Amino acid sequence: MKKIGFIDYYLDEWHAEKYPAWMEQASGGRMKVEFAYGQIDLPDKSSNAAWCAKKGIQLLSTIEAVVEQSDYLVILSPDHPEFHEELSLLALQSGKPTYIDKTFAPSQAAASRMFELAEKHRTPMYSTSALRFADEYADLQKIGIESICSLGPGEFGNYAIHQIEPIIMLMGIEVKRVMWTGTDKTPSLIIGYADGRQATINLYGWDCPFSMALRYEEGASKFIQIQSDFFSRFIANLVGFFESGKPVVSQSETIAIATVLERGLKARFTPHQWVLV
């Protein structure tokens, strides 16, 4: 059995709670989360020690210990990507397959540094939104997409990734500029491509399902609502990555996504004006 190590900002969060059972099941018992490290305890959540005791996972006192004793590594902190570079530093020097949870990096510069470190030490590494693996996206024709209007729940800081990643996957990385058109409660961002194509993301609150309208150059249009079990496909892909060491998401896409997110947050302060990417 291969041992998985979790490295997190704090362990009492949804991804850390769900991933262990899912990965053990998806791997047919070939993989199991055995070790974990949490950087802080939050007063309104279970302590890292209490969380590990409940889950039957060994809490280690240092990131170094988790890296040394694990076969595969998962950097979590899904709602605090500003800590990903710090938390992944030793993992990316280990040569061991490492997954870094969404959102990968808060800036283009941080994303590039993390990939450079992984490449220097020949560490297989990738990051993705689980939404990438929704069946509804897999069935879409990518060629000829002229425009996309995307909708979904959540706040921009930790949920915009779930709309931006599918757009980059479908329309490519050649983004030229972004423009903030939303409000504080309903963030909205226009993503402009170098060739004139365009996409928008809209975050309309927790009751708004992930959905997307597409227009093709020849005039056809399509509407989809994400209803498939994308997390099970994501976890299956993650297990496959650990076994093969081959990520399915390209470095160029992940850096482009980080760049759009960074410029999107910057564009909030100058609404209705283009910010170059």
PDB file of C-alpha atoms in Angstrom, residues 6 14-15 18-19 22-23 26 74-76 99-102 126-135 162 165 228-242 248-249:
ATOM      1  CA  PHE A   6      -1.515  15.726   3.621  1.00  0.00           C
ATOM      2  CA  TRP A  14     -13.999  20.025   3.573  1.00  0.00           C
ATOM      3  CA  HIS A  15     -11.349  18.754   1.154  1.00  0.00           C
ATOM      4  CA  LYS A  18     -13.538  13.999   2.068  1.00  0.00           C
ATOM      5  CA  TYR A  19     -10.392  13.101   0.125  1.00  0.00           C
ATOM      6  CA  TRP A  22     -12.439   8.861  -1.761  1.00  0.00           C
ATOM      7  CA  MET A  23      -8.792   8.172  -2.642  1.00  0.00           C
ATOM      8  CA  ALA A  26     -10.781   4.983  -6.002  1.00  0.00           C
ATOM      9  CA  VAL A  74      -1.211  16.504  -1.330  1.00  0.00           C
ATOM     10  CA  ILE A  75      -0.918  20.194  -0.526  1.00  0.00           C
ATOM     11  CA  LEU A  76      -4.386  21.277   0.572  1.00  0.00           C
ATOM     12  CA  TYR A  99      -0.875  17.485  -6.066  1.00  0.00           C
ATOM     13  CA  ILE A 100      -1.569  21.092  -5.071  1.00  0.00           C
ATOM     14  CA  ASP A 101      -5.228  21.864  -4.412  1.00  0.00           C
ATOM     15  CA  LYS A 102      -7.157  24.691  -5.987  1.00  0.00           C
ATOM     16  CA  TYR A 126      -0.070  19.582 -10.998  1.00  0.00           C
ATOM     17  CA  SER A 127      -3.135  21.443  -9.814  1.00  0.00           C
ATOM     18  CA  THR A 128      -6.703  21.665 -11.028  1.00  0.00           C
ATOM     19  CA  SER A 129     -10.254  22.567 -10.227  1.00  0.00           C
ATOM     20  CA  ALA A 130     -12.345  19.435  -9.852  1.00  0.00           C
ATOM     21  CA  LEU A 131     -14.869  21.084 -12.229  1.00  0.00           C
ATOM     22  CA  ARG A 132     -12.472  20.383 -15.099  1.00  0.00           C
ATOM     23  CA  PHE A 133     -13.615  16.754 -14.960  1.00  0.00           C
ATOM     24  CA  ALA A 134     -17.354  17.334 -15.262  1.00  0.00           C
ATOM     25  CA  ASP A 135     -18.884  15.077 -17.924  1.00  0.00           C
ATOM     26  CA  HIS A 162     -14.143  26.784 -10.964  1.00  0.00           C
ATOM     27  CA  GLU A 165     -10.432  26.796 -15.432  1.00  0.00           C
ATOM     28  CA  SER A 228     -22.418  15.092 -13.085  1.00  0.00           C
ATOM     29  CA  ASP A 229     -20.298  13.711 -10.262  1.00  0.00           C
ATOM     30  CA  PHE A 230     -17.143  15.608 -11.221  1.00  0.00           C
ATOM     31  CA  PHE A 231     -15.416  14.924  -7.890  1.00  0.00           C
ATOM     32  CA  SER A 232     -15.336  11.149  -8.475  1.00  0.00           C
ATOM     33  CA  ARG A 233     -13.727  11.681 -11.888  1.00  0.00           C
ATOM     34  CA  PHE A 234     -11.246  14.123 -10.379  1.00  0.00           C
ATOM     35  CA  ILE A 235     -10.249  11.696  -7.622  1.00  0.00           C
ATOM     36  CA  ALA A 236      -9.841   8.881 -10.165  1.00  0.00           C
ATOM     37  CA  ASN A 237      -7.582  11.166 -12.179  1.00  0.00           C
ATOM     38  CA  LEU A 238      -5.592  12.046  -9.058  1.00  0.00           C
ATOM     39  CA  VAL A 239      -5.023   8.363  -8.299  1.00  0.00           C
ATOM     40  CA  GLY A 240      -3.886   7.874 -11.890  1.00  0.00           C
ATOM     41  CA  PHE A 241      -1.471  10.786 -11.576  1.00  0.00           C
ATOM     42  CA  PHE A 242       0.079   9.334  -8.437  1.00  0.00           C
ATOM     43  CA  VAL A 248      -3.171  15.734 -17.361  1.00  0.00           C
ATOM     44  CA  VAL A 249      -3.235  19.537 -16.978  1.00  0.00           C
TER      45      VAL A 249
END
